[in-house]
XYZ file of C-alpha atoms in Angstrom:
351
model
C -63.906 -69.956 -49.538
C -62.133 -67.475 -47.292
C -61.390 -68.143 -43.636
C -61.402 -65.170 -41.271
C -59.908 -65.314 -37.791
C -62.306 -64.450 -35.088
C -62.279 -60.741 -34.265
C -62.088 -61.417 -30.545
C -58.626 -63.003 -30.998
C -57.262 -59.918 -32.705
C -58.759 -57.724 -30.043
C -57.293 -59.879 -27.298
C -53.784 -59.825 -28.742
C -54.007 -56.118 -29.480
C -55.034 -55.330 -25.930
C -52.258 -57.499 -24.546
C -49.630 -55.729 -26.619
C -50.941 -52.341 -25.575
C -50.819 -53.319 -21.909
C -47.222 -54.484 -22.234
C -46.204 -51.340 -24.068
C -47.896 -49.176 -21.459
C -46.170 -51.067 -18.644
C -42.781 -50.716 -20.338
C -43.329 -47.042 -20.980
C -44.294 -46.484 -17.332
C -41.179 -48.312 -16.196
C -39.026 -46.116 -18.413
C -40.670 -42.999 -16.986
C -40.027 -44.184 -13.432
C -36.375 -44.956 -14.201
C -35.899 -41.611 -15.944
C -37.502 -39.781 -13.011
C -35.247 -41.527 -10.479
C -32.179 -40.866 -12.599
C -33.138 -37.180 -12.888
C -33.484 -36.899 -9.118
C -30.078 -38.514 -8.601
C -28.350 -36.242 -11.118
C -30.075 -33.160 -9.713
C -29.045 -34.140 -6.196
C -25.434 -34.648 -7.266
C -25.387 -31.378 -9.173
C -26.889 -29.578 -6.185
C -24.249 -31.027 -3.877
C -21.480 -30.088 -6.301
C -22.827 -26.565 -6.747
C -23.296 -26.099 -3.005
C -19.808 -27.438 -2.347
C -18.271 -25.158 -4.992
C -20.236 -22.155 -3.752
C -19.216 -22.814 -0.156
C -15.566 -23.150 -1.129
C -15.755 -19.971 -3.192
C -17.433 -18.092 -0.344
C -14.884 -19.379 2.157
C -12.031 -18.406 -0.158
C -13.529 -14.966 -0.729
C -14.116 -14.552 2.993
C -10.522 -15.470 3.772
C -9.215 -12.930 1.260
C -11.432 -10.041 2.316
C -10.771 -10.583 6.021
C -7.073 -9.798 5.773
C -6.009 -6.168 5.783
C -2.628 -5.833 4.061
C -0.542 -2.931 5.317
C 2.669 -1.580 3.818
C 5.104 0.264 6.067
C 8.591 1.732 5.885
C 11.469 1.397 8.392
C 10.156 4.445 10.267
C 6.874 5.919 11.429
C 4.092 4.975 13.820
C 3.095 1.914 11.770
C 6.524 0.379 12.381
C 5.938 0.670 16.141
C 2.355 -0.558 15.783
C 3.543 -3.656 13.961
C 6.115 -4.345 16.678
C 3.543 -3.920 19.450
C 0.920 -6.239 17.967
C -2.062 -4.342 19.406
C -3.702 -3.881 16.005
C -3.892 -7.642 15.529
C -5.666 -7.979 18.884
C -8.171 -5.254 18.037
C -8.963 -6.524 14.539
C -9.241 -10.160 15.644
C -12.371 -9.167 17.577
C -13.802 -7.916 14.280
C -12.912 -11.128 12.434
C -9.886 -9.681 10.632
C -6.160 -10.374 10.583
C -3.195 -8.233 9.515
C -0.523 -8.882 6.902
C 2.481 -6.545 7.105
C 4.968 -5.819 4.310
C 8.016 -3.572 4.674
C 9.134 -1.283 1.844
C 12.230 0.915 1.679
C 10.451 3.907 0.120
C 7.084 5.428 -0.725
C 6.961 4.768 -4.499
C 7.022 0.952 -4.079
C 4.164 1.269 -1.576
C 2.029 3.180 -4.084
C 2.968 0.669 -6.779
C 1.835 -2.188 -4.526
C -1.484 -0.429 -3.895
C -1.924 -0.035 -7.650
C -1.193 -3.732 -8.199
C -3.689 -4.765 -5.527
C -0.989 -6.247 -3.288
C -1.650 -4.060 -0.228
C -4.638 -2.105 1.078
C -3.046 0.588 3.262
C 0.305 2.333 3.511
C 2.007 5.671 3.944
C 4.450 7.866 2.076
C 5.888 11.371 2.008
C 4.680 14.295 -0.074
C 6.011 13.315 -3.499
C 5.091 9.632 -4.067
C 1.296 10.079 -4.023
C 1.516 12.988 -6.461
C 3.326 10.883 -9.044
C 1.054 7.909 -8.315
C -2.049 10.010 -8.935
C -0.573 11.190 -12.220
C -0.026 7.541 -13.170
C -3.615 6.592 -12.382
C -3.034 4.547 -9.229
C -6.455 4.154 -7.535
C -5.788 5.412 -4.001
C -7.185 7.986 -1.579
C -5.598 10.174 1.102
C -6.866 9.076 4.529
C -4.862 11.111 7.068
C -1.626 13.047 7.508
C 0.838 13.892 10.235
C 2.478 17.218 10.947
C 5.389 18.626 8.961
C 8.691 16.812 9.489
C 11.557 19.311 9.871
C 15.013 17.909 9.318
C 13.914 14.406 8.332
C 15.651 14.593 4.921
C 19.094 15.815 3.957
C 21.677 16.065 1.199
C 25.036 14.729 2.328
C 28.553 14.519 0.926
C 31.613 12.656 2.213
C 33.275 14.368 5.151
C 36.443 15.018 3.117
C 34.552 16.361 0.078
C 35.503 19.873 -1.060
C 31.811 20.638 -1.657
C 30.427 22.946 1.006
C 27.647 24.875 -0.766
C 24.660 23.893 -2.871
C 26.198 25.661 -5.862
C 29.079 23.164 -5.633
C 26.686 20.431 -6.792
C 26.888 21.648 -10.384
C 28.019 18.854 -12.688
C 28.064 16.292 -9.863
C 26.490 12.846 -9.620
C 23.780 12.828 -6.963
C 22.045 9.699 -5.721
C 18.339 10.056 -4.977
C 15.201 7.985 -5.339
C 12.986 9.504 -8.008
C 9.409 10.412 -7.083
C 10.262 10.698 -3.379
C 10.458 13.621 -0.984
C 14.255 13.446 -1.289
C 13.832 14.048 -5.023
C 11.682 17.069 -4.199
C 14.239 18.343 -1.662
C 16.959 18.080 -4.301
C 14.880 20.194 -6.699
C 14.341 22.879 -4.053
C 17.977 22.805 -2.916
C 19.281 23.177 -6.459
C 16.977 26.153 -6.997
C 18.329 27.757 -3.843
C 21.857 27.192 -5.130
C 21.016 28.780 -8.484
C 20.911 25.438 -10.297
C 18.408 23.200 -12.080
C 18.037 19.438 -12.394
C 19.715 19.576 -15.802
C 22.860 20.956 -14.113
C 23.462 17.711 -12.199
C 23.413 13.985 -12.957
C 20.637 12.358 -10.977
C 21.345 8.699 -10.202
C 18.038 6.995 -9.403
C 18.677 4.453 -6.638
C 16.711 3.091 -3.703
C 18.401 3.815 -0.335
C 20.257 0.489 0.158
C 21.851 0.694 -3.314
C 22.445 4.423 -2.957
C 24.330 3.852 0.284
C 26.577 1.313 -1.424
C 27.264 3.754 -4.259
C 27.996 6.551 -1.775
C 30.425 4.428 0.241
C 32.242 3.302 -2.917
C 32.585 6.884 -4.122
C 30.461 6.264 -7.220
C 28.305 9.314 -6.473
C 29.325 12.711 -5.129
C 26.270 13.359 -2.954
C 23.181 11.617 -1.656
C 19.702 12.995 -0.985
C 17.911 10.725 1.483
C 15.726 10.577 4.604
C 15.859 9.081 8.081
C 16.656 6.437 9.242
C 19.083 5.993 6.335
C 20.941 9.183 7.242
C 21.537 7.917 10.770
C 22.522 4.455 9.550
C 25.127 5.907 7.202
C 26.634 8.021 9.963
C 27.118 4.866 12.015
C 29.456 3.681 9.242
C 31.275 6.818 8.108
C 31.140 10.524 8.991
C 29.359 12.719 6.462
C 28.775 16.422 5.906
C 25.285 17.867 5.473
C 25.030 20.320 2.608
C 21.446 21.021 3.611
C 18.469 19.611 5.450
C 14.797 19.796 4.588
C 13.919 22.278 7.323
C 13.276 25.657 5.736
C 13.187 24.197 2.225
C 10.239 21.800 2.190
C 7.439 20.794 4.529
C 7.697 17.053 4.312
C 5.031 14.982 6.031
C 3.641 11.485 5.870
C 0.295 10.750 4.284
C -1.679 7.642 5.186
C -3.107 6.177 1.999
C -5.565 3.442 1.088
C -6.695 1.597 -1.976
C -9.807 3.400 -3.185
C -11.814 0.168 -3.346
C -10.716 -1.000 0.114
C -11.556 2.356 1.706
C -14.960 2.262 0.020
C -15.764 -1.345 0.938
C -14.317 -1.451 4.465
C -14.386 2.052 5.995
C -14.677 0.669 9.543
C -11.427 -1.269 9.141
C -9.652 1.830 7.808
C -10.906 3.849 10.783
C -9.854 1.143 13.230
C -6.326 0.997 11.793
C -6.050 4.783 11.922
C -7.359 4.869 15.491
C -4.763 2.355 16.669
C -2.053 4.233 14.770
C -3.080 7.482 16.469
C -2.797 5.863 19.906
C 0.648 4.529 19.035
C 1.767 7.931 17.741
C 0.576 9.641 20.925
C 2.494 7.157 23.063
C 5.720 7.743 21.097
C 5.328 11.520 21.438
C 4.820 11.300 25.208
C 7.498 8.640 25.778
C 10.325 9.250 23.261
C 13.047 7.467 25.238
C 10.836 4.501 26.045
C 9.947 4.392 22.347
C 13.656 4.167 21.500
C 14.103 1.245 23.908
C 10.942 -0.433 22.625
C 11.687 -0.299 18.896
C 15.342 -1.191 19.427
C 14.397 -4.298 21.422
C 11.648 -5.383 19.022
C 13.410 -4.788 15.691
C 17.121 -4.936 16.470
C 17.553 -1.316 15.363
C 20.553 0.355 16.985
C 19.567 2.783 19.714
C 21.505 5.617 18.087
C 19.519 5.112 14.891
C 16.243 4.788 16.780
C 16.983 7.976 18.710
C 17.781 9.937 15.545
C 14.619 8.569 13.978
C 12.472 9.581 16.931
C 13.920 13.093 17.130
C 13.755 13.795 13.395
C 9.999 13.506 12.991
C 6.693 14.208 14.666
C 4.447 11.338 15.643
C 0.830 12.323 15.354
C -2.111 11.540 13.138
C -4.645 14.032 11.842
C -7.619 13.937 9.486
C -6.529 15.377 6.141
C -6.031 19.101 6.681
C -6.842 21.836 4.178
C -3.325 23.195 4.602
C -1.798 19.826 3.723
C -3.982 19.599 0.604
C -2.972 23.120 -0.470
C 0.727 22.330 0.001
C 0.357 19.101 -1.972
C -1.280 21.023 -4.801
C 1.610 23.516 -4.870
C 4.134 20.681 -5.067
C 2.144 19.055 -7.875
C 2.218 22.360 -9.772
C 6.010 22.529 -9.382
C 6.411 19.017 -10.765
C 4.065 19.843 -13.650
C 5.974 23.021 -14.573
C 9.238 21.084 -14.540
C 7.779 18.541 -16.952
C 7.865 15.737 -14.380
C 4.097 15.233 -14.695
C 2.458 14.842 -18.119
C -0.754 16.555 -17.005
C -1.964 18.778 -14.198
C -3.608 16.884 -11.325
C -5.984 17.922 -8.552
C -5.233 16.622 -5.068
C -8.773 17.305 -3.854
C -10.020 14.545 -6.171
C -8.231 11.933 -4.055
C -9.263 12.970 -0.542
C -11.301 10.333 1.304
C -14.767 11.702 1.970
C -15.467 9.654 5.093
C -15.318 11.442 8.443
C -12.266 10.312 10.411
C -12.663 10.904 14.146
C -9.193 11.074 15.687
């Protein structure tokens, strides 16, 4: 005879088990929900913290304008005065200055993203454009008569440009001094192949000149004046009448595009400084000598050898740059023909 357990007992136990399972499942859901909220909160805090740090870092980088200058020109005086820092601080920006001995290193630094603004003579930007450096012409000053020269030792027998044939000549390639040498050799009935060009930056070139390792040196102010403080030298020629050298103010293409107001502010302050130098040449000599330690004789030669003004890029300057680029191309110094107009900043510069 079979014995069956009452059905109500099975039902009771079954319901009890289901209730316990449901309670346990609910508890797990609650714990999972709380854990999810905690993780989400932590992740949110981490993301917000990372984003804030990234934004702060980015802000710090973009709010510094990095300017390259040479040991001459209005930017040298502007750096010494400190007025640009005061003006830009009101706009939430600071200034980082870097000195270079020549134009080509300035263009190289722009290409490497190390500086945002700088200036150079006629030749460096032409070569830089040929090499694909992403820059634009912002402004120019007037022609600089007599700011570059080719010198020989005072006791050298060389007295004409034709005497340079077969000689070792120090010059910095891709600079206006390089261009002057080309023009001077042509005037003397020579070509670059008729001389040995020794490519040296001014400090090294001066050492080579003083040691007698080169026969002549093509260079610009203030290095000409500094050399003459050490030893007397004879000028074979100066740039006046041979080339129209001038300074071009240049900017990284991306910086000029992203921060046109900063570019215009820097140029405006530079223009004011240039005007002051022009109107007060002797006071400018005293000022730069006191601020930089430059000898007054050097400062005076520097002030007299160049014009201090600032102009929006002129059509005449563009045309002259194009002619120089064509000369370099014909001589095989550029691999391809370039067009200066492609690199002129399109923003209106009110000066």
